[in-house]
PDB file of C-alpha atoms in Angstrom:
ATOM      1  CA  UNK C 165      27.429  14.679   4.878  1.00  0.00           C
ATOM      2  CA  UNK C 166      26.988  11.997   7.590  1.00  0.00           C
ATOM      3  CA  UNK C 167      26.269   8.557   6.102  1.00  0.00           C
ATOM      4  CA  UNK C 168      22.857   8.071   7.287  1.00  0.00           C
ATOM      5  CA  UNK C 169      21.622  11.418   5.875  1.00  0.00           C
ATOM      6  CA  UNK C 170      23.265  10.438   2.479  1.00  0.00           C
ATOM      7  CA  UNK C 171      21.921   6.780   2.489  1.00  0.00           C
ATOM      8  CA  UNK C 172      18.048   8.771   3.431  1.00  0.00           C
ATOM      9  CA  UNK C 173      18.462  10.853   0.378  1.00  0.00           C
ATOM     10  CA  UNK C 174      19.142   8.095  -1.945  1.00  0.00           C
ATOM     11  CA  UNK C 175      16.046   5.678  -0.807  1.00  0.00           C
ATOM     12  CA  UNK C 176      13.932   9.466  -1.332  1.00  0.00           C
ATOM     13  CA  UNK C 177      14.913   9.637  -4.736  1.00  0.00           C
ATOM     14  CA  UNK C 178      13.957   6.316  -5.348  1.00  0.00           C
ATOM     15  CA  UNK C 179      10.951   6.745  -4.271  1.00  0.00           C
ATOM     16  CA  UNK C 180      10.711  10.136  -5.997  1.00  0.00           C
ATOM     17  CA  UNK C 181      12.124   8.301  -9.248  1.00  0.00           C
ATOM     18  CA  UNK C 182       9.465   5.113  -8.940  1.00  0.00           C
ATOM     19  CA  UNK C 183       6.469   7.365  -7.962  1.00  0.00           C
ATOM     20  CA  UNK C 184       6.821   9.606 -11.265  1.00  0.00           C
ATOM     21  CA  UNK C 185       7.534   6.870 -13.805  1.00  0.00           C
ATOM     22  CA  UNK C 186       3.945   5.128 -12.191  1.00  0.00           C
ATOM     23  CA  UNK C 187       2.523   8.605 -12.788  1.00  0.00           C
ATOM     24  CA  UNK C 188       3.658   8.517 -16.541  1.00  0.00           C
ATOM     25  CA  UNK C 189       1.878   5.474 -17.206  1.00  0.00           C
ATOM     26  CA  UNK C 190      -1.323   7.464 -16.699  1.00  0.00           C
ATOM     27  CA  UNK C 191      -3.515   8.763 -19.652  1.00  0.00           C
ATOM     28  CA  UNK C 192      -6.321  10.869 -20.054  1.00  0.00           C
ATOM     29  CA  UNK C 193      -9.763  10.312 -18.916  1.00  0.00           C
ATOM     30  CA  UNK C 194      -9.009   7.203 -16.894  1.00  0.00           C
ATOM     31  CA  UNK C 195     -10.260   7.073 -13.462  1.00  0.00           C
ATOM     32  CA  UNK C 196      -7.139   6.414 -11.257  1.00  0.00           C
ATOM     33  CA  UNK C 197      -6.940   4.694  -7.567  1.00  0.00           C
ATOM     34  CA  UNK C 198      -4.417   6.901  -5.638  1.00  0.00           C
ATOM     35  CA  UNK C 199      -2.788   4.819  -2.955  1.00  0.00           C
ATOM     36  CA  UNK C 200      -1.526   5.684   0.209  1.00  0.00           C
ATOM     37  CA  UNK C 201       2.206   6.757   1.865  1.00  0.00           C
ATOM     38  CA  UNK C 202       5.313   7.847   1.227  1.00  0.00           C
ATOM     39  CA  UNK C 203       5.732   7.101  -2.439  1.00  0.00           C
ATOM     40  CA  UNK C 204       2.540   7.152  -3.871  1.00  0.00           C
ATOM     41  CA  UNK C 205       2.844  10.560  -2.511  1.00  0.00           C
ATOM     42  CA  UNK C 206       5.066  11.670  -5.119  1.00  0.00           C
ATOM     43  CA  UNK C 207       2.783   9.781  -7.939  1.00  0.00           C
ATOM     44  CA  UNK C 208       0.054  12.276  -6.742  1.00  0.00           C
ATOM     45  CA  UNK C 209       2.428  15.378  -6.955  1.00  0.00           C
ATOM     46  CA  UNK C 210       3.248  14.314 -10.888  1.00  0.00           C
ATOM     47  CA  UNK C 211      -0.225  13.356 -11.797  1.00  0.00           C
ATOM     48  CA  UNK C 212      -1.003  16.685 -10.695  1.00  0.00           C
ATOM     49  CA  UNK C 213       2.109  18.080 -12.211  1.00  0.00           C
ATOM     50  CA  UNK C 214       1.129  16.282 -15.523  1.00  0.00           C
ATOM     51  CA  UNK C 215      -2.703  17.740 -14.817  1.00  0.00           C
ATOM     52  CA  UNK C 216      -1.409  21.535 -14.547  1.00  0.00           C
ATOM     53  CA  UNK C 217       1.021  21.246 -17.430  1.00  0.00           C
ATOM     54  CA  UNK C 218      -1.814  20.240 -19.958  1.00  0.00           C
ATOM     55  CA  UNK C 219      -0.192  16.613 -20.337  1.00  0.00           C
ATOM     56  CA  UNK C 220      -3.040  15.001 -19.580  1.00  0.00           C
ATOM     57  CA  UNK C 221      -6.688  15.877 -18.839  1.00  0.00           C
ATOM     58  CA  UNK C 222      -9.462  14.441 -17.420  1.00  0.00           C
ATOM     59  CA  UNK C 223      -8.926  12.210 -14.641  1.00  0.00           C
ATOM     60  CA  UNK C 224     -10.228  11.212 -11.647  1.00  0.00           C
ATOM     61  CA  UNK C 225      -9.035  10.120  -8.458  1.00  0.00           C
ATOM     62  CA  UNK C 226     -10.483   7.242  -5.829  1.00  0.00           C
ATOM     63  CA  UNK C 227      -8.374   7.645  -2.622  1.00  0.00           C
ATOM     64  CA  UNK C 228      -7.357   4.883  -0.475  1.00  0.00           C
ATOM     65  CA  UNK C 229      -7.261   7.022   2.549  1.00  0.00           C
ATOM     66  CA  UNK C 230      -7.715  10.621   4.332  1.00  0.00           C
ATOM     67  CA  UNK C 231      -3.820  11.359   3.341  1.00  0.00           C
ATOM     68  CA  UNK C 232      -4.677  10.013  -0.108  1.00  0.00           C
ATOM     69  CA  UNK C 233      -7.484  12.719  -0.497  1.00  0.00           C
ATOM     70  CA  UNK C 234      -5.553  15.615   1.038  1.00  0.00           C
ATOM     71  CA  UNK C 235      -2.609  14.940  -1.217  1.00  0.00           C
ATOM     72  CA  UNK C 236      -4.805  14.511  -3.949  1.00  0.00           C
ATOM     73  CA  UNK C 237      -6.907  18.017  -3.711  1.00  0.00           C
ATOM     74  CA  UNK C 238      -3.813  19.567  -3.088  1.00  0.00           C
ATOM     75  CA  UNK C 239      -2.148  18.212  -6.131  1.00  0.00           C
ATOM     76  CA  UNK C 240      -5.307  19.310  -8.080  1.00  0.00           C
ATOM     77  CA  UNK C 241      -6.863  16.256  -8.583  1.00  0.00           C
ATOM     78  CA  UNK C 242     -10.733  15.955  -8.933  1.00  0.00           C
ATOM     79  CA  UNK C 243     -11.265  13.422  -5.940  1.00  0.00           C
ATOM     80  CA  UNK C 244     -14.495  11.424  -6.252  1.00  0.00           C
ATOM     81  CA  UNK C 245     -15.787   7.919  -4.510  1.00  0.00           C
ATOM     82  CA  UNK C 246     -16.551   4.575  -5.454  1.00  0.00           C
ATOM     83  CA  UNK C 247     -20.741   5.667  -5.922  1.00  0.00           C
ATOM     84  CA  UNK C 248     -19.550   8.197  -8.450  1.00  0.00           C
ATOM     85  CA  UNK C 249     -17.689   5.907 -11.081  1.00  0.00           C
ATOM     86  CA  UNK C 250     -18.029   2.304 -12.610  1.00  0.00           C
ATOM     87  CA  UNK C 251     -14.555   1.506 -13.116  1.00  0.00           C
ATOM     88  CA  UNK C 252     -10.985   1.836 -12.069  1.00  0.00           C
ATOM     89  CA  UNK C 253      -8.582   1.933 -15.403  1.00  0.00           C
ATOM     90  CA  UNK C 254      -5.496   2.103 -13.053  1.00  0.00           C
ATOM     91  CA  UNK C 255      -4.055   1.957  -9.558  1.00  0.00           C
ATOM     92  CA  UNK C 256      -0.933   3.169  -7.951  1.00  0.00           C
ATOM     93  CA  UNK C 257      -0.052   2.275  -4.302  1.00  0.00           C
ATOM     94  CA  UNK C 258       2.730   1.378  -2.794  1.00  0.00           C
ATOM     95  CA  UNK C 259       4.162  -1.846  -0.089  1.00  0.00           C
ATOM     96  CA  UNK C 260       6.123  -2.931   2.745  1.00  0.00           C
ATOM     97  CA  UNK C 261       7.086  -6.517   0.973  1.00  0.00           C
ATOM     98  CA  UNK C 262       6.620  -7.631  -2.024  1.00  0.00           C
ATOM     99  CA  UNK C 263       7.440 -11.372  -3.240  1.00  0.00           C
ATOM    100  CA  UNK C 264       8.390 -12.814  -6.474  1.00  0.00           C
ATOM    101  CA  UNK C 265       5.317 -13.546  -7.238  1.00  0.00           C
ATOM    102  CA  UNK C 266       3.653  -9.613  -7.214  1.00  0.00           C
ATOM    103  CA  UNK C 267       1.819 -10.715  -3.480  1.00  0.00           C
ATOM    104  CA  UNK C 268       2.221  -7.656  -1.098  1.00  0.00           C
ATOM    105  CA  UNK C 269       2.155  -6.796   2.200  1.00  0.00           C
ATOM    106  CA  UNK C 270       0.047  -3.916   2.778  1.00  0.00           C
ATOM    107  CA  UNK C 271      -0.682  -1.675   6.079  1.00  0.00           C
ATOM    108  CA  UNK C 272       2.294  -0.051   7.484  1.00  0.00           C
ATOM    109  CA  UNK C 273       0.021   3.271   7.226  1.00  0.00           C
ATOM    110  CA  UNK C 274      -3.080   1.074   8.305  1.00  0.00           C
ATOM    111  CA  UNK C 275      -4.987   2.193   5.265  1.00  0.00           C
ATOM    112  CA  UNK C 276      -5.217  -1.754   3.954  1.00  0.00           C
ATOM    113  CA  UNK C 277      -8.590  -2.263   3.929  1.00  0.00           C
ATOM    114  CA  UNK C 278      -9.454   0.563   1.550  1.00  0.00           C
ATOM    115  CA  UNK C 279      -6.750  -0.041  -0.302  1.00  0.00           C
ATOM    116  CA  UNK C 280      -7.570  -3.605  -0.879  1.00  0.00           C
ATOM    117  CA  UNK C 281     -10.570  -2.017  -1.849  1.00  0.00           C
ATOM    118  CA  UNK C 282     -10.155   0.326  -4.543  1.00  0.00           C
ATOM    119  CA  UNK C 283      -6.840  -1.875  -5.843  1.00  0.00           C
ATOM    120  CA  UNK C 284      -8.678  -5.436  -6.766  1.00  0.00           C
ATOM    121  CA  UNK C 285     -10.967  -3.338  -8.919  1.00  0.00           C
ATOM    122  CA  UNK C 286      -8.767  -1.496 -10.643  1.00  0.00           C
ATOM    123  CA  UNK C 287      -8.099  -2.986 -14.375  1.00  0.00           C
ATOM    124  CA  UNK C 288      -4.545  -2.333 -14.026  1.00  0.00           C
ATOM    125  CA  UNK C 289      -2.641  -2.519 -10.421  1.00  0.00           C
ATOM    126  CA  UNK C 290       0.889  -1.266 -10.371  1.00  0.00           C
ATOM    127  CA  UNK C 291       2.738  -1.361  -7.023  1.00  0.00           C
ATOM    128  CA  UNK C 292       5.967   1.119  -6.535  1.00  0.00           C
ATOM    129  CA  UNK C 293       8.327   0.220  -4.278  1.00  0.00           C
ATOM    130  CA  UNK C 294      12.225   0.419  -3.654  1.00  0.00           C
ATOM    131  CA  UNK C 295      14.386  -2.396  -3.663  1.00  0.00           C
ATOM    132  CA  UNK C 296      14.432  -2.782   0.277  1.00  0.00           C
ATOM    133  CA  UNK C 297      10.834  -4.114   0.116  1.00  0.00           C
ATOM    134  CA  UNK C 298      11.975  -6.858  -2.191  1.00  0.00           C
ATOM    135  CA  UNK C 299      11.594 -10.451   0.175  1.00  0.00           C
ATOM    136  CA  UNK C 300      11.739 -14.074  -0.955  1.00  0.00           C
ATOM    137  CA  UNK C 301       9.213 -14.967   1.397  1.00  0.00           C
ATOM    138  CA  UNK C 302       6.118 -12.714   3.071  1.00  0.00           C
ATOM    139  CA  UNK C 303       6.139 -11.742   6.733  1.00  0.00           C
ATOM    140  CA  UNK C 304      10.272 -11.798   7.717  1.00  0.00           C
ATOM    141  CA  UNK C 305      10.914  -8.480   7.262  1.00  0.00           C
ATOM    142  CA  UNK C 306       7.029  -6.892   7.908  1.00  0.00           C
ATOM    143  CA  UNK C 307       4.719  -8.335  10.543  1.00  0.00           C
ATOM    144  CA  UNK C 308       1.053  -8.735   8.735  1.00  0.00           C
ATOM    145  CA  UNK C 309      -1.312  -6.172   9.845  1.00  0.00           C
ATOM    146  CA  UNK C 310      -4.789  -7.141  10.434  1.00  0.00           C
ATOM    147  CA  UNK C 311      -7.779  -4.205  10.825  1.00  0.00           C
ATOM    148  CA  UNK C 312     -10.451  -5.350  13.878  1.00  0.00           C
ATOM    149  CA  UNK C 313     -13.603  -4.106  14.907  1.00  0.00           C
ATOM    150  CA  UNK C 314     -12.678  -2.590  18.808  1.00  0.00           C
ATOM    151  CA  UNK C 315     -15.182  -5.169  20.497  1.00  0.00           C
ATOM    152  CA  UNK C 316     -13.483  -7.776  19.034  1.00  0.00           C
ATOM    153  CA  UNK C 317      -9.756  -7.205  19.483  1.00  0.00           C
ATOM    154  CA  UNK C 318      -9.675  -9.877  22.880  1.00  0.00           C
ATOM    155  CA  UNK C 319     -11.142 -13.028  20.680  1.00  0.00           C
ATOM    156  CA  UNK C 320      -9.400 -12.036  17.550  1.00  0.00           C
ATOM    157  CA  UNK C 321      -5.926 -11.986  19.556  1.00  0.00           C
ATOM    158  CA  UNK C 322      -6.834 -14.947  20.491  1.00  0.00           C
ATOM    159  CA  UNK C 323      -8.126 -17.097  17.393  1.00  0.00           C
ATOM    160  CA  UNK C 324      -4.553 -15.563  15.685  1.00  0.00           C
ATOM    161  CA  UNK C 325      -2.299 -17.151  18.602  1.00  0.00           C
ATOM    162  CA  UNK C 326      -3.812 -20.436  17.900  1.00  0.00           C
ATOM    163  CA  UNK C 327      -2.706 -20.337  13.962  1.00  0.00           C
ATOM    164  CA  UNK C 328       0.600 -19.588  15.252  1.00  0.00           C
ATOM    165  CA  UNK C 329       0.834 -15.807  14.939  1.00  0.00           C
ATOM    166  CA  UNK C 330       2.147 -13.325  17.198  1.00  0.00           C
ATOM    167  CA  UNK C 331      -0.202 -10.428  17.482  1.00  0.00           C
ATOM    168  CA  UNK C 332       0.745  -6.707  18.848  1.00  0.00           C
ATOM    169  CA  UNK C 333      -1.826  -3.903  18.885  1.00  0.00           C
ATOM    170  CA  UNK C 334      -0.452  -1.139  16.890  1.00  0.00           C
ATOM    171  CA  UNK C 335       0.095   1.819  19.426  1.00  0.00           C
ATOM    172  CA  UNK C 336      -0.076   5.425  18.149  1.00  0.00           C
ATOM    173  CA  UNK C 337       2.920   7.171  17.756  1.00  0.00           C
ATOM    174  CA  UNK C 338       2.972  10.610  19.836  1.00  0.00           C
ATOM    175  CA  UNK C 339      -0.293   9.639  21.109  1.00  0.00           C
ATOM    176  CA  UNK C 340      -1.424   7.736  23.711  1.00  0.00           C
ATOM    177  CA  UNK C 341      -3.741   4.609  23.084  1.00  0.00           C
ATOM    178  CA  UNK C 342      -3.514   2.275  19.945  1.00  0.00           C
ATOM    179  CA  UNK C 343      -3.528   3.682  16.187  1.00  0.00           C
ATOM    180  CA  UNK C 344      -7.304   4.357  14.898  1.00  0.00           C
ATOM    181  CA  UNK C 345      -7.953   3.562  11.016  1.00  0.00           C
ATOM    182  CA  UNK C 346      -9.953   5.770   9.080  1.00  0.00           C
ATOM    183  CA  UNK C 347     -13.095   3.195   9.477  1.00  0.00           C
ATOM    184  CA  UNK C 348     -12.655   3.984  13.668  1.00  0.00           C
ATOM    185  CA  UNK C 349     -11.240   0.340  13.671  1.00  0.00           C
ATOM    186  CA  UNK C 350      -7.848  -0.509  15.365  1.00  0.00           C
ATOM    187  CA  UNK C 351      -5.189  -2.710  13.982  1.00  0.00           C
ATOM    188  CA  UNK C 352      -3.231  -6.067  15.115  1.00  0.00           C
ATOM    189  CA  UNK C 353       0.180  -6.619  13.449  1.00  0.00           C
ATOM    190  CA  UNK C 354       1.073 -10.254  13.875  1.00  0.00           C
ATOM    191  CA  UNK C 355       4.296 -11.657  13.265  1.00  0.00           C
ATOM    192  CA  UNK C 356       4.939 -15.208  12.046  1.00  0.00           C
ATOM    193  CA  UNK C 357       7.981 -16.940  12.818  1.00  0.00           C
ATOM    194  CA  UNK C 358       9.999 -17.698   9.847  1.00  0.00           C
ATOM    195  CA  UNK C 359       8.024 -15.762   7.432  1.00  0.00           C
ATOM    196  CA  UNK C 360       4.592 -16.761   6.497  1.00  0.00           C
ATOM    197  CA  UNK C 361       4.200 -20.380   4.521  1.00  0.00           C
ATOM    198  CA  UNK C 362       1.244 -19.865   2.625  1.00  0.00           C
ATOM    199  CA  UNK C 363       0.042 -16.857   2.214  1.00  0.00           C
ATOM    200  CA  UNK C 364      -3.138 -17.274   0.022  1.00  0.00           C
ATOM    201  CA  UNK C 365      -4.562 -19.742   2.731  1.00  0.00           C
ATOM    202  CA  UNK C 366      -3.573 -17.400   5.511  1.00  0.00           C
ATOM    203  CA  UNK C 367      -5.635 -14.201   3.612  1.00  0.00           C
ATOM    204  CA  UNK C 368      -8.761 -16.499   3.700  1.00  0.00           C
ATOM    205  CA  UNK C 369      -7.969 -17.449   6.978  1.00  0.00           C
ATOM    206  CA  UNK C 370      -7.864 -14.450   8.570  1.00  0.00           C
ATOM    207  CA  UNK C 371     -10.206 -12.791   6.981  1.00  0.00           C
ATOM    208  CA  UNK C 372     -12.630 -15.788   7.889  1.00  0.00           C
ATOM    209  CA  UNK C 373     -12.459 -14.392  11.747  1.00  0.00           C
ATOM    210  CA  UNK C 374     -15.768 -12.911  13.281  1.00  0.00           C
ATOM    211  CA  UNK C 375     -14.492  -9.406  14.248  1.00  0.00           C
ATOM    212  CA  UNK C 376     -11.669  -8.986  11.381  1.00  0.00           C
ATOM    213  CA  UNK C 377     -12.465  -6.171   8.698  1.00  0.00           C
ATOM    214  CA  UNK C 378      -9.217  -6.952   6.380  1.00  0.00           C
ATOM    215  CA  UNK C 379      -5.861  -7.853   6.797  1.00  0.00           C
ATOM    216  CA  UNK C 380      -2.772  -6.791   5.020  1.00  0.00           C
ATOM    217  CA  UNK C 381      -1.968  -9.741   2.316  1.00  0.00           C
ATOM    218  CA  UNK C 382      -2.912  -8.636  -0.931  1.00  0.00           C
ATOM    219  CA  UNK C 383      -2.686 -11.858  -2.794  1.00  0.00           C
ATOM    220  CA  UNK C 384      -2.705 -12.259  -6.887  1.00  0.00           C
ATOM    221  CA  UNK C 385      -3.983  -8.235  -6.997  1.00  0.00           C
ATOM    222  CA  UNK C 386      -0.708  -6.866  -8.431  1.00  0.00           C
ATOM    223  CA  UNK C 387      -0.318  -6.742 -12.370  1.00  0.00           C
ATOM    224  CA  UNK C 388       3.515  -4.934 -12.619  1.00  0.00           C
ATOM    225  CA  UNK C 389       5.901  -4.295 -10.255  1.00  0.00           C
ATOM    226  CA  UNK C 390       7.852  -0.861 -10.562  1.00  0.00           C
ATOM    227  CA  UNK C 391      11.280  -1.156  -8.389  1.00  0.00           C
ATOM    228  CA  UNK C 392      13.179   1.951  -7.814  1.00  0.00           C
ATOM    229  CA  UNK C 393      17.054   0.175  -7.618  1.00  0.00           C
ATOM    230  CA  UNK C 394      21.112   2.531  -6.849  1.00  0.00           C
ATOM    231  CA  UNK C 395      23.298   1.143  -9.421  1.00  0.00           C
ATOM    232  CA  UNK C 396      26.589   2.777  -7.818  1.00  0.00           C
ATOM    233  CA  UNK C 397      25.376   6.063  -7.385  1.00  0.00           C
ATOM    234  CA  UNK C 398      22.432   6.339 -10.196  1.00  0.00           C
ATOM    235  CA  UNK C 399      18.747   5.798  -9.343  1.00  0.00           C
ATOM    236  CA  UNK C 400      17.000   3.354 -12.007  1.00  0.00           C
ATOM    237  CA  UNK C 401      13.717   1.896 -12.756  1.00  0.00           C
ATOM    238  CA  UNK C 402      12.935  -1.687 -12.971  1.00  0.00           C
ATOM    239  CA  UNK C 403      10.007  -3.684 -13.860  1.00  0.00           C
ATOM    240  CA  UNK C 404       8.253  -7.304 -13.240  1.00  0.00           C
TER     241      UNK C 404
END
């Protein structure tokens, strides 16, 4: 088996492994926030799992985004929206850095702004991740993305330049024109050279831009980390 093919297996188990040992933590009649990408994915596939065995019964789901509800009807999953509950007991999403201190960076699948959203209110916040999105320092290996209403993408480019960022549009991928989030918004992934220095003044920041909806630091949100690590050839769990 070529190397590359091996080394994409492994990471898929860890997310496999991470995503199901979230999904455990999950009891019945909570309300749960079902986060968006690649491993919450498989969280959804064992809640529903869990759901159909007769493991656990009654819950809810609040998605974070279109591929959050899909995956969540398909699993099985009663999907309902913020106007129909008044509480979150627990949310499961996943990130593209995480620091030592539980802040994220959020957005690779430009579904930030719910997910901000739906994750601040829920009581308990666990983030699932595999070790390569571990990063002593936000923004060096993930530029930040920030959502922004169309009309405002020229002044919001610009306002970011002068704090020193480095702002792309995010183009669609087998699509022409830039990516379109879920609120019809488009998003700006700025990079910051050296990482980013302080990231709960930057979140304010940002957000404090005429024209921005929500940008991708999630800052003091997370309550446990779940960190899908190889040791040698053996996927394990860790927590913090």
């Amino acid at each position: 088996m070529p190397k590359s093919t091996s080394s994409s297996d492994a990471v898929k188990q860890l997310k496999k492994e991470v995503g199901i040992a979230a999904a455990k933590r999950v009891q019945s009649n909570m309300v749960v926030g079902l986060g968006t990408g690649s491993t919450t994915a498989f969280a959804i596939a064992e809640l529903g799992r869990r759901l159909s065995a007769g493991e656990i019964t009654n819950i809810v789901g609040i998605p974070t985004s279109f591929q959050a509800t899909v995956l969540g009807k398909q699993a099985g999953i009663p999907i309902r929206s913020l106007d129909d509950v008044d509480r979150i007991d627990i949310a499961i999403d996943g990130a593209d850095e995480v620091d030592p201190n539980k802040n994220l960076i959020k957005g690779g699948g430009a579904a930030h702004t719910r997910e901000k959203v739906v994750d601040s209110l829920a009581a308990q916040f666990i983030v699932v991740v595999d070790q390569s999105k571990l990063v002593d320092k936000l923004g060096t290996t993930f530029d930040m993305p920030v959502e922004v209403l169309p009309m405002a993408i020229a002044p919001v480019t610009r306002a970011i330049e002068k704090l020193g960022g480095q702002p792309t549009l995010r183009m669609g991928v087998r699509k022409d024109g830039p990516v379109i989030t879920d609120q019809g918004n488009m998003v700006i992934d700025v990079k910051f050279e050296g990482g980013i220095d302080n990231a709960p003044e930057l979140e304010k920041t940002i957000n404090n831009i005429p024209g921005v909806i929500e940008n991708g630091l999630f800052i003091g949100v997370t309550n446990l980390v779940l960190v899908g690590e190889l040791k040698g050839d053996t996927p394990s769990i860790r927590e913090f």
